[in-house]
Coordinates of N, CA, C and O in Angstrom, one line a residue:
M1 N -22.5 -14.8 -8.8 CA -21.2 -15.0 -8.7 C -20.8 -16.5 -8.5 O -20.3 -16.9 -7.6
A2 N -20.9 -17.2 -9.5 CA -20.8 -18.5 -9.7 C -19.4 -18.9 -9.7 O -19.0 -20.0 -9.2
C3 N -18.5 -18.4 -10.7 CA -17.2 -18.5 -10.8 C -16.4 -17.3 -11.1 O -16.9 -16.5 -11.5
A4 N -15.1 -17.5 -10.5 CA -14.2 -16.3 -10.2 C -12.7 -17.1 -10.7 O -12.3 -18.2 -10.7
C5 N -12.0 -16.1 -11.0 CA -10.6 -16.0 -11.2 C -9.7 -15.0 -10.6 O -10.1 -13.9 -10.4
V6 N -8.9 -15.6 -10.1 CA -8.0 -14.5 -9.0 C -6.7 -14.6 -9.7 O -5.9 -15.7 -9.6
F7 N -6.1 -13.2 -10.1 CA -4.9 -13.3 -10.8 C -3.9 -13.0 -9.3 O -4.3 -12.1 -8.7
G8 N -2.9 -13.8 -9.3 CA -2.2 -13.8 -8.3 C -2.7 -14.4 -7.0 O -2.2 -14.2 -5.8
G9 N -3.4 -15.6 -7.5 CA -4.4 -16.1 -6.1 C -3.3 -17.2 -5.4 O -3.6 -17.7 -4.4
G10 N -1.8 -17.2 -5.7 CA -1.1 -18.4 -5.3 C -0.5 -17.7 -3.7 O -0.2 -18.6 -3.0
N11 N -0.5 -16.4 -3.7 CA 0.3 -15.8 -2.8 C -0.4 -14.5 -1.9 O -1.2 -14.2 -2.6
G12 N 0.1 -13.9 -0.9 CA -0.4 -12.7 -0.4 C -1.7 -12.5 -0.3 O -2.8 -13.6 0.0
W13 N -2.3 -11.4 -0.7 CA -3.6 -11.1 -0.7 C -4.6 -11.9 -1.9 O -5.7 -12.4 -1.6
G14 N -3.8 -12.4 -2.8 CA -4.5 -13.3 -3.8 C -4.9 -14.4 -3.1 O -5.9 -15.1 -3.3
R15 N -4.0 -15.1 -2.3 CA -4.4 -16.2 -1.6 C -5.8 -16.2 -0.9 O -6.4 -17.0 -0.7
R16 N -5.3 -14.9 0.1 CA -6.6 -14.7 0.8 C -8.1 -14.6 0.3 O -9.0 -14.9 0.7
I17 N -8.0 -13.7 -0.8 CA -9.0 -13.6 -1.6 C -9.7 -15.2 -2.3 O -11.1 -15.1 -1.9
A18 N -8.9 -15.8 -2.6 CA -9.2 -16.9 -3.3 C -9.7 -17.8 -2.2 O -10.9 -18.5 -2.4
E19 N -9.0 -18.1 -1.0 CA -9.7 -18.9 0.2 C -11.3 -18.2 0.5 O -12.2 -19.2 0.7
A20 N -11.0 -16.9 0.6 CA -12.6 -16.3 0.9 C -13.7 -16.8 -0.2 O -14.7 -17.0 0.2
L21 N -13.5 -16.7 -1.4 CA -14.1 -16.8 -2.3 C -14.7 -18.5 -2.4 O -15.9 -18.9 -2.5
E22 N -13.7 -19.2 -2.1 CA -13.8 -20.8 -2.0 C -14.8 -20.8 -0.9 O -16.1 -21.7 -0.8
G23 N -14.7 -20.1 0.3 CA -15.4 -20.3 1.6 C -17.1 -19.9 1.3 O -18.1 -20.1 2.1
L24 N -17.1 -18.9 0.4 CA -18.4 -18.5 -0.2 C -19.0 -19.2 -1.4 O -20.0 -19.0 -1.7
S25 N -18.3 -20.4 -1.3 CA -18.9 -21.5 -2.4 C -19.0 -21.1 -3.8 O -19.8 -21.3 -4.7
V26 N -17.6 -20.0 -4.3 CA -17.5 -19.9 -5.3 C -16.3 -20.6 -6.4 O -15.4 -20.6 -5.5
K27 N -16.7 -21.2 -7.4 CA -15.7 -22.0 -7.9 C -14.4 -20.9 -8.4 O -14.9 -20.1 -9.1
T28 N -13.2 -21.4 -7.8 CA -12.3 -20.4 -8.0 C -11.0 -20.8 -8.7 O -10.4 -21.9 -8.5
R29 N -10.8 -20.1 -9.7 CA -9.5 -20.8 -10.5 C -8.3 -19.5 -10.3 O -8.6 -18.1 -10.5
I30 N -7.1 -20.1 -9.8 CA -6.0 -19.2 -9.7 C -5.2 -19.0 -11.0 O -4.6 -19.9 -11.8
I31 N -4.8 -17.7 -11.2 CA -4.0 -17.6 -12.3 C -2.5 -16.9 -11.9 O -2.9 -15.8 -11.0
E32 N -1.3 -17.5 -12.0 CA -0.3 -17.0 -11.6 C 0.6 -16.5 -12.8 O 0.2 -16.7 -14.1
K33 N 1.5 -15.7 -12.9 CA 2.4 -15.4 -13.7 C 3.0 -16.1 -15.0 O 3.4 -15.6 -15.8
D34 N 2.8 -17.5 -14.4 CA 3.5 -18.3 -15.3 C 2.0 -18.8 -16.5 O 2.5 -19.8 -17.4
A35 N 1.0 -18.4 -16.2 CA -0.4 -18.7 -16.9 C 0.1 -18.2 -18.4 O 0.4 -17.2 -18.6
S36 N -0.5 -19.3 -19.5 CA -0.4 -18.9 -20.6 C -1.5 -17.8 -21.4 O -2.3 -17.9 -20.6
H37 N -1.5 -17.6 -22.4 CA -2.5 -16.4 -22.9 C -3.6 -17.6 -23.0 O -4.8 -16.8 -22.8
V38 N -3.7 -18.8 -23.3 CA -4.9 -19.4 -23.6 C -5.6 -19.6 -22.1 O -6.4 -19.5 -22.1
Q39 N -4.7 -20.1 -21.4 CA -5.0 -20.1 -19.9 C -5.9 -18.8 -19.4 O -6.7 -19.1 -18.7
I40 N -5.2 -17.8 -19.5 CA -5.7 -16.6 -19.0 C -7.2 -16.5 -19.7 O -8.2 -16.0 -19.2
V41 N -7.2 -16.9 -21.1 CA -8.3 -16.2 -21.8 C -9.2 -16.9 -21.4 O -10.6 -16.7 -21.1
Q42 N -9.3 -18.4 -21.2 CA -10.2 -19.2 -20.7 C -10.7 -19.0 -19.2 O -11.7 -19.1 -19.0
A43 N -9.7 -18.8 -18.2 CA -10.3 -18.3 -17.0 C -10.9 -17.0 -17.2 O -12.0 -17.0 -16.4
I44 N -10.9 -16.2 -17.9 CA -11.8 -15.2 -18.0 C -12.9 -15.4 -18.6 O -14.2 -14.8 -17.9
R45 N -13.2 -15.9 -19.6 CA -14.3 -16.2 -20.2 C -15.4 -16.9 -19.4 O -16.5 -16.8 -19.3
Q46 N -14.8 -17.8 -18.7 CA -15.4 -18.9 -17.6 C -16.1 -18.2 -16.1 O -16.8 -18.6 -15.6
S47 N -15.3 -17.0 -16.0 CA -15.5 -16.2 -14.8 C -16.6 -15.1 -14.9 O -16.8 -14.5 -15.9
T48 N -17.3 -15.1 -14.0 CA -18.2 -13.7 -13.7 C -17.6 -12.8 -13.0 O -17.7 -11.6 -13.2
L49 N -16.7 -13.2 -11.8 CA -16.0 -12.1 -11.2 C -14.6 -12.3 -11.6 O -13.8 -13.5 -11.5
V50 N -13.5 -11.3 -11.9 CA -12.0 -11.2 -12.0 C -11.5 -10.4 -11.0 O -11.9 -9.3 -10.6
F51 N -10.7 -11.1 -10.0 CA -10.1 -10.3 -9.1 C -8.7 -10.3 -9.3 O -7.8 -11.5 -9.4
I52 N -8.0 -9.1 -9.1 CA -6.7 -8.7 -9.5 C -6.0 -8.5 -8.5 O -6.2 -7.6 -7.6
A53 N -5.0 -9.5 -8.0 CA -4.0 -9.3 -6.7 C -2.9 -9.5 -7.3 O -2.0 -10.2 -6.8
I54 N -2.1 -8.8 -8.1 CA -0.8 -8.9 -8.7 C -0.1 -7.4 -8.2 O -0.8 -6.6 -7.9
P55 N 1.2 -7.5 -8.5 CA 1.9 -6.2 -8.2 C 1.3 -5.1 -8.9 O 0.8 -5.2 -10.3
D56 N 1.3 -3.9 -8.5 CA 0.7 -2.7 -8.9 C 1.1 -2.5 -10.4 O 0.3 -2.3 -11.1
S57 N 2.4 -2.9 -10.8 CA 2.7 -2.2 -11.9 C 2.6 -3.2 -13.0 O 2.6 -2.9 -14.2
A58 N 1.9 -4.6 -12.4 CA 1.5 -5.1 -13.6 C 0.2 -5.2 -13.9 O -0.3 -5.8 -14.9
I59 N -0.8 -4.4 -13.3 CA -2.1 -4.3 -13.5 C -2.3 -3.7 -14.7 O -3.2 -4.3 -15.4
N60 N -2.0 -2.5 -15.2 CA -2.7 -1.7 -16.3 C -2.2 -2.5 -17.3 O -3.1 -2.9 -18.4
P61 N -0.8 -3.4 -17.7 CA -0.7 -4.3 -18.9 C -2.0 -5.2 -19.0 O -2.2 -5.6 -20.0
L62 N -2.0 -5.8 -17.9 CA -3.0 -6.7 -17.8 C -4.3 -6.2 -18.4 O -5.3 -6.9 -19.2
L63 N -5.0 -5.2 -17.8 CA -6.1 -4.6 -18.1 C -6.1 -4.3 -19.8 O -7.4 -4.3 -20.3
L64 N -5.0 -3.8 -19.9 CA -5.1 -3.4 -21.6 C -5.1 -4.7 -22.4 O -5.9 -4.5 -23.4
E65 N -4.3 -5.6 -21.9 CA -4.4 -6.7 -23.0 C -5.8 -7.4 -22.8 O -6.3 -8.2 -23.9
Y66 N -6.5 -7.6 -21.6 CA -7.6 -8.3 -21.5 C -8.9 -7.6 -21.3 O -10.1 -8.2 -21.2
G67 N -8.7 -6.3 -21.1 CA -10.1 -5.7 -20.9 C -11.1 -5.7 -21.6 O -12.4 -5.5 -21.0
A68 N -11.1 -5.9 -23.1 CA -12.2 -6.2 -23.9 C -12.9 -7.4 -23.6 O -13.9 -7.5 -24.0
M69 N -12.4 -8.3 -22.7 CA -13.1 -9.4 -22.4 C -13.8 -9.4 -21.1 O -14.5 -10.3 -20.8
L70 N -14.0 -8.2 -20.5 CA -14.4 -7.9 -19.4 C -15.9 -7.7 -19.3 O -16.5 -7.3 -18.0
D71 N -16.3 -7.4 -20.2 CA -17.9 -6.8 -20.4 C -18.7 -7.7 -19.9 O -18.7 -8.9 -19.9
G72 N -19.6 -7.2 -18.8 CA -20.5 -7.9 -18.2 C -20.2 -8.7 -17.1 O -20.5 -9.1 -16.4
K73 N -18.7 -8.5 -16.9 CA -18.0 -8.9 -15.7 C -18.0 -8.1 -14.4 O -18.0 -6.8 -14.7
I74 N -17.7 -8.8 -13.3 CA -17.4 -8.2 -12.2 C -15.7 -7.9 -12.0 O -15.0 -9.2 -12.4
L75 N -15.3 -6.8 -11.8 CA -13.6 -6.7 -11.6 C -13.4 -6.1 -10.4 O -14.1 -4.9 -10.2
I76 N -12.7 -6.8 -9.6 CA -12.2 -6.3 -8.2 C -10.6 -6.2 -8.3 O -9.9 -7.0 -8.5
D77 N -10.1 -5.0 -7.8 CA -8.6 -5.0 -7.5 C -8.3 -4.9 -5.8 O -9.2 -4.3 -5.4
C78 N -7.1 -5.1 -5.4 CA -6.8 -5.0 -4.0 C -5.2 -4.2 -3.9 O -4.7 -4.1 -2.9
A79 N -4.8 -3.5 -5.1 CA -3.6 -2.8 -5.1 C -3.4 -1.6 -4.3 O -4.4 -1.0 -3.7
T80 N -2.3 -1.5 -3.7 CA -2.2 -0.3 -3.1 C -2.2 1.0 -3.4 O -2.5 2.0 -3.2
N81 N -1.2 1.1 -4.5 CA -0.9 2.1 -5.4 C -1.9 1.9 -6.9 O -1.5 1.2 -7.6
K82 N -2.8 2.9 -6.8 CA -4.0 3.0 -8.3 C -3.5 3.7 -9.3 O -4.0 3.7 -10.6
A83 N -2.3 4.6 -9.1 CA -2.1 5.5 -10.1 C -1.7 5.1 -11.2 O -2.3 5.4 -12.4
G84 N -1.2 3.9 -11.4 CA -0.5 3.2 -12.7 C -1.8 2.5 -13.8 O -1.9 2.7 -14.7
F85 N -3.0 2.4 -13.1 CA -4.2 1.5 -13.6 C -5.4 2.5 -13.7 O -6.4 2.1 -14.0
A86 N -5.4 3.6 -12.6 CA -6.8 4.4 -12.4 C -7.6 4.5 -13.8 O -8.7 4.5 -13.6
E87 N -7.0 5.2 -14.6 CA -7.6 5.5 -15.8 C -8.0 4.5 -16.6 O -9.2 4.4 -17.1
T88 N -7.4 3.6 -16.6 CA -7.8 2.0 -17.4 C -9.3 1.5 -16.7 O -10.1 1.4 -17.2
L89 N -9.1 1.6 -15.2 CA -10.1 0.9 -14.7 C -11.6 1.9 -14.9 O -12.9 1.5 -15.1
Q90 N -11.5 3.3 -15.0 CA -12.4 4.1 -15.1 C -13.0 3.9 -16.5 O -14.3 3.9 -16.9
Q91 N -12.0 3.7 -17.4 CA -12.3 3.6 -18.7 C -13.4 2.3 -18.9 O -14.4 2.2 -19.7
L92 N -13.0 1.2 -18.3 CA -13.5 -0.2 -18.2 C -15.0 0.1 -17.8 O -16.1 -0.4 -18.2
A93 N -15.2 0.9 -16.6 CA -16.3 1.4 -15.9 C -17.1 1.9 -16.6 O -18.5 1.6 -16.8
G94 N -16.7 3.0 -17.4 CA -17.6 3.5 -18.5 C -18.0 2.7 -19.7 O -19.0 3.0 -20.3
K95 N -17.6 1.7 -19.8 CA -18.0 1.0 -21.0 C -18.9 -0.2 -20.3 O -19.3 -1.2 -21.0
G96 N -19.4 -0.2 -19.1 CA -20.3 -1.2 -18.4 C -19.5 -2.2 -17.5 O -20.7 -2.7 -17.0
V97 N -18.3 -2.3 -17.4 CA -17.9 -3.4 -16.5 C -18.0 -2.9 -15.1 O -18.0 -1.7 -14.7
S98 N -18.5 -3.9 -14.2 CA -18.8 -3.6 -12.8 C -17.6 -3.7 -12.3 O -16.8 -4.7 -12.0
V99 N -17.2 -2.6 -11.7 CA -15.6 -2.1 -11.0 C -15.8 -1.7 -9.8 O -16.4 -0.9 -9.3
C100 N -15.1 -2.4 -8.9 CA -15.1 -1.9 -7.5 C -13.4 -2.0 -7.2 O -12.7 -3.1 -7.1
S101 N -12.7 -1.1 -6.9 CA -11.2 -1.1 -6.4 C -11.3 -1.2 -5.1 O -12.0 -0.5 -4.0
T102 N -10.4 -1.8 -4.0 CA -10.3 -2.1 -2.9 C -9.0 -1.8 -2.1 O -8.0 -1.8 -3.0
H103 N -8.7 -1.5 -1.1 CA -7.5 -1.6 -0.5 C -7.5 -2.1 0.9 O -7.9 -1.3 1.9
P104 N -7.1 -3.3 1.2 CA -7.0 -3.8 2.7 C -6.2 -2.9 3.5 O -4.8 -2.9 2.7
M105 N -6.3 -2.7 4.5 CA -5.6 -1.9 5.2 C -4.7 -2.6 6.3 O -4.5 -2.3 7.4
A106 N -4.3 -3.8 5.7 CA -3.7 -4.6 6.9 C -2.9 -5.6 5.9 O -3.0 -5.8 4.7
A107 N -1.7 -6.4 6.4 CA -0.9 -7.1 5.7 C -1.7 -8.6 5.6 O -2.6 -9.0 6.5
S108 N -1.6 -8.9 4.4 CA -2.3 -10.3 4.2 C -1.7 -11.5 4.9 O -2.7 -12.1 5.2
T109 N -0.7 -11.4 5.8 CA 0.2 -12.3 6.4 C -0.5 -12.3 7.9 O -0.3 -13.2 8.6
G110 N -1.1 -11.2 8.3 CA -1.7 -10.9 9.7 C -3.2 -11.4 9.8 O -3.6 -11.8 9.0
A111 N -3.4 -11.3 11.1 CA -4.9 -11.6 11.4 C -5.8 -10.5 10.8 O -5.5 -9.3 10.8
L112 N -6.9 -10.8 10.1 CA -7.6 -9.9 9.3 C -8.9 -9.5 10.1 O -9.2 -8.4 9.8
R113 N -9.4 -10.2 11.0 CA -10.7 -10.1 11.6 C -10.7 -8.6 12.6 O -9.5 -8.4 13.1
G114 N -11.5 -7.7 12.1 CA -11.6 -6.4 12.5 C -10.7 -5.5 12.0 O -10.7 -4.3 12.2
Q115 N -10.2 -5.6 10.7 CA -9.2 -5.0 10.1 C -10.0 -4.1 9.0 O -10.9 -4.7 8.9
N116 N -9.6 -2.9 8.4 CA -10.4 -2.4 7.8 C -9.7 -2.5 6.3 O -8.7 -2.7 6.2
T117 N -10.8 -2.6 5.2 CA -10.4 -2.5 4.0 C -11.3 -1.2 3.2 O -12.4 -1.0 3.7
L118 N -10.7 -0.6 2.6 CA -11.4 0.7 1.6 C -11.9 -0.1 0.7 O -11.5 -0.7 -0.4
I119 N -13.6 0.2 0.4 CA -14.4 -0.1 -0.7 C -14.8 0.9 -1.7 O -15.5 1.9 -1.1
M120 N -14.2 1.0 -2.8 CA -14.4 2.2 -3.7 C -14.8 1.8 -5.2 O -14.2 1.2 -5.9
P121 N -16.4 1.9 -5.1 CA -17.0 1.8 -6.5 C -16.4 2.7 -7.5 O -16.1 3.8 -7.3
V122 N -16.3 2.2 -8.8 CA -16.0 2.9 -10.0 C -17.0 2.6 -10.8 O -17.3 1.8 -11.5
G123 N -17.3 3.8 -11.3 CA -18.4 4.1 -12.3 C -20.2 3.8 -11.8 O -20.1 3.3 -10.9
A124 N -20.8 3.9 -12.8 CA -22.2 3.9 -12.8 C -22.9 2.3 -12.6 O -23.9 1.9 -12.2
A125 N -21.9 1.3 -13.1 CA -22.3 0.1 -13.1 C -21.5 -0.8 -11.8 O -21.4 -1.9 -12.0
A126 N -21.1 0.2 -10.7 CA -20.2 -0.6 -9.7 C -20.9 -1.5 -8.7 O -20.4 -2.0 -8.0
E127 N -22.4 -1.4 -8.6 CA -23.1 -2.1 -7.6 C -22.7 -3.5 -7.3 O -22.5 -3.9 -6.2
R128 N -23.0 -4.5 -8.5 CA -22.5 -5.6 -8.3 C -21.0 -6.0 -7.9 O -20.8 -6.6 -6.9
A129 N -20.1 -5.3 -8.2 CA -18.8 -5.4 -7.9 C -18.5 -5.1 -6.4 O -18.0 -5.6 -5.5
E130 N -19.3 -3.9 -6.3 CA -19.1 -3.5 -4.5 C -19.9 -4.3 -3.6 O -19.1 -4.8 -2.7
R131 N -20.7 -5.1 -4.1 CA -21.6 -6.2 -3.5 C -20.8 -7.2 -3.4 O -20.4 -7.9 -2.0
A132 N -19.9 -7.8 -4.1 CA -19.1 -8.8 -4.4 C -18.0 -8.4 -3.2 O -17.4 -9.5 -2.7
A133 N -17.3 -7.4 -3.6 CA -16.1 -7.1 -2.7 C -16.5 -7.2 -1.0 O -15.8 -7.6 -0.4
R134 N -17.6 -6.7 -0.7 CA -18.0 -6.6 0.8 C -18.4 -7.9 1.0 O -17.8 -8.3 2.1
A135 N -18.7 -8.9 0.5 CA -19.0 -10.2 0.8 C -17.6 -11.0 0.9 O -17.6 -11.6 2.0
I136 N -16.6 -10.8 0.1 CA -15.5 -11.2 0.1 C -14.6 -10.9 1.5 O -14.0 -11.5 2.1
Y137 N -14.4 -9.4 1.7 CA -13.9 -9.0 2.9 C -14.6 -9.3 4.0 O -14.0 -9.5 5.0
R138 N -15.8 -9.3 4.0 CA -16.6 -9.8 5.3 C -16.5 -11.2 5.5 O -16.5 -11.6 6.8
K139 N -16.1 -12.0 4.7 CA -16.0 -13.3 4.9 C -14.7 -13.6 5.5 O -14.3 -14.5 6.2
L140 N -13.7 -12.7 5.2 CA -12.4 -12.5 6.0 C -12.4 -12.0 7.4 O -11.5 -11.8 8.0
G141 N -13.5 -11.6 7.6 CA -13.6 -11.0 9.0 C -13.4 -9.4 9.1 O -13.3 -8.7 10.1
M142 N -13.2 -8.6 7.9 CA -12.8 -7.4 7.8 C -14.1 -6.5 7.6 O -15.2 -6.5 7.3
H143 N -13.8 -5.2 8.5 CA -14.8 -4.1 8.3 C -14.7 -3.3 6.9 O -13.5 -3.0 6.6
C144 N -15.6 -3.2 6.3 CA -15.6 -2.5 4.9 C -16.0 -1.1 5.1 O -17.0 -0.6 5.4
E145 N -15.1 -0.2 4.7 CA -15.3 1.2 4.6 C -15.3 1.9 3.5 O -14.5 1.6 2.6
P146 N -16.7 2.5 3.1 CA -16.6 3.2 1.9 C -15.7 4.6 1.8 O -15.5 5.0 2.8
F147 N -15.1 4.4 0.4 CA -14.3 5.5 0.1 C -14.4 5.9 -1.2 O -14.8 5.3 -2.0
T148 N -14.0 7.3 -1.6 CA -14.1 7.9 -2.7 C -12.8 7.1 -3.6 O -11.8 7.7 -3.1
F149 N -13.0 6.5 -5.1 CA -11.8 6.1 -5.6 C -11.1 7.6 -6.0 O -9.7 7.2 -5.9
D150 N -11.7 8.2 -6.5 CA -10.9 9.9 -7.0 C -10.1 10.0 -5.7 O -9.0 11.0 -6.2
R151 N -10.4 10.0 -4.6 CA -9.4 10.7 -3.6 C -8.3 9.5 -2.9 O -7.6 9.8 -2.0
H152 N -8.4 8.2 -3.3 CA -7.3 7.4 -3.0 C -6.0 7.7 -2.8 O -5.3 7.5 -1.9
T153 N -5.5 8.2 -4.0 CA -4.1 8.4 -4.0 C -3.6 9.6 -2.9 O -2.5 9.5 -2.4
E154 N -4.4 10.5 -3.2 CA -4.2 11.8 -1.9 C -3.9 11.2 -0.8 O -3.2 11.8 0.0
A155 N -5.2 10.5 -0.4 CA -5.3 10.1 1.2 C -4.0 9.0 1.4 O -3.5 9.1 2.6
M156 N -3.6 8.1 0.4 CA -2.7 7.4 0.9 C -1.5 7.8 0.9 O -0.2 7.4 1.6
V157 N -1.0 9.0 0.7 CA 0.2 9.7 0.5 C 0.4 10.2 2.0 O 1.3 10.2 2.8
I158 N -0.7 10.5 2.4 CA -0.9 10.9 4.0 C -1.0 9.8 4.8 O -0.1 9.8 5.9
L159 N -1.8 8.7 4.5 CA -2.1 7.5 5.5 C -0.8 6.4 5.5 O -0.3 5.9 6.6
Q160 N -0.1 6.5 4.2 CA 1.1 5.5 4.0 C 2.3 6.0 4.0 O 3.3 5.6 4.6
M161 N 2.4 7.1 3.0 CA 3.9 7.3 2.7 C 4.5 8.2 3.7 O 5.6 7.9 3.9
L162 N 3.7 9.0 4.2 CA 4.4 9.9 5.5 C 4.9 8.9 6.5 O 6.0 9.0 7.2
P163 N 4.1 8.1 7.1 CA 4.2 7.3 8.1 C 5.2 6.3 7.6 O 6.3 6.0 8.6
H164 N 5.2 5.6 6.5 CA 6.4 4.8 6.1 C 7.7 5.8 6.0 O 9.1 5.0 6.5
L165 N 7.9 7.0 5.9 CA 9.0 7.7 5.2 C 9.7 7.9 6.9 O 10.6 7.7 7.1
V166 N 8.6 8.3 7.9 CA 9.3 8.5 9.2 C 9.7 7.0 9.8 O 10.8 7.1 10.5
Q167 N 9.2 5.8 9.6 CA 9.7 4.7 9.8 C 11.2 4.4 9.2 O 12.1 4.1 10.0
R168 N 11.1 4.8 8.0 CA 12.6 4.4 7.3 C 13.5 5.4 7.9 O 14.6 4.9 8.1
L169 N 13.1 6.6 8.2 CA 14.2 7.6 9.0 C 14.6 7.2 10.3 O 15.9 7.0 10.7
F170 N 13.8 6.6 10.9 CA 14.1 6.0 12.5 C 15.1 4.7 12.1 O 15.9 4.4 12.9
I171 N 14.5 4.0 11.2 CA 15.6 2.7 11.0 C 16.8 3.0 10.4 O 17.9 2.6 10.9
E172 N 17.2 4.1 9.7 CA 18.2 4.5 9.1 C 19.3 5.1 10.4 O 20.2 4.9 10.7
T173 N 18.3 6.0 11.3 CA 19.2 6.7 12.3 C 19.4 5.7 13.3 O 20.4 5.5 13.9
L174 N 18.7 4.6 13.6 CA 19.0 3.6 14.7 C 20.1 2.5 14.3 O 20.9 2.1 15.2
G175 N 20.2 2.7 12.9 CA 21.2 1.4 12.4 C 22.6 2.2 12.3 O 23.5 1.4 12.3
Y176 N 22.6 3.5 12.8 CA 24.1 4.2 12.7 C 24.6 4.0 14.2 O 24.1 3.9 15.1

């Protein structure tokens, strides 16, 4: 893991991931939404690890456009909602890309030490990506919890959507 690029590395989780990679002595290149096609291609080509920390809805278009360049690379994401790109991740994994999907169970702006992150290997070649994901999140002081990628969406409905809905109802009720 000598060189990495972090899509969305300027803010939020991307920034925290970039800092962790640099703390692991990984040369890290940050790619933001204003990056040109040439800059993106160059960053991917020069990287062993590609970490995606951009809005969930932008991930599938990114993977579709640049997925062919990921052969032999490590690919990790930290999206909350995997539904829009899960199939594409699985296809890339089927082609031999080392893929590990993650879901930090904490806000990027808060203290991370002791917080959990779900580690979800995807496909038969996931070992390198899983190892890299664990190193990154451990550098942030987080606990790495193994989870099944195929069960992520249904679990998040229970763990996130219902509590968020109840909180929204409380907010609305108290607002009147």
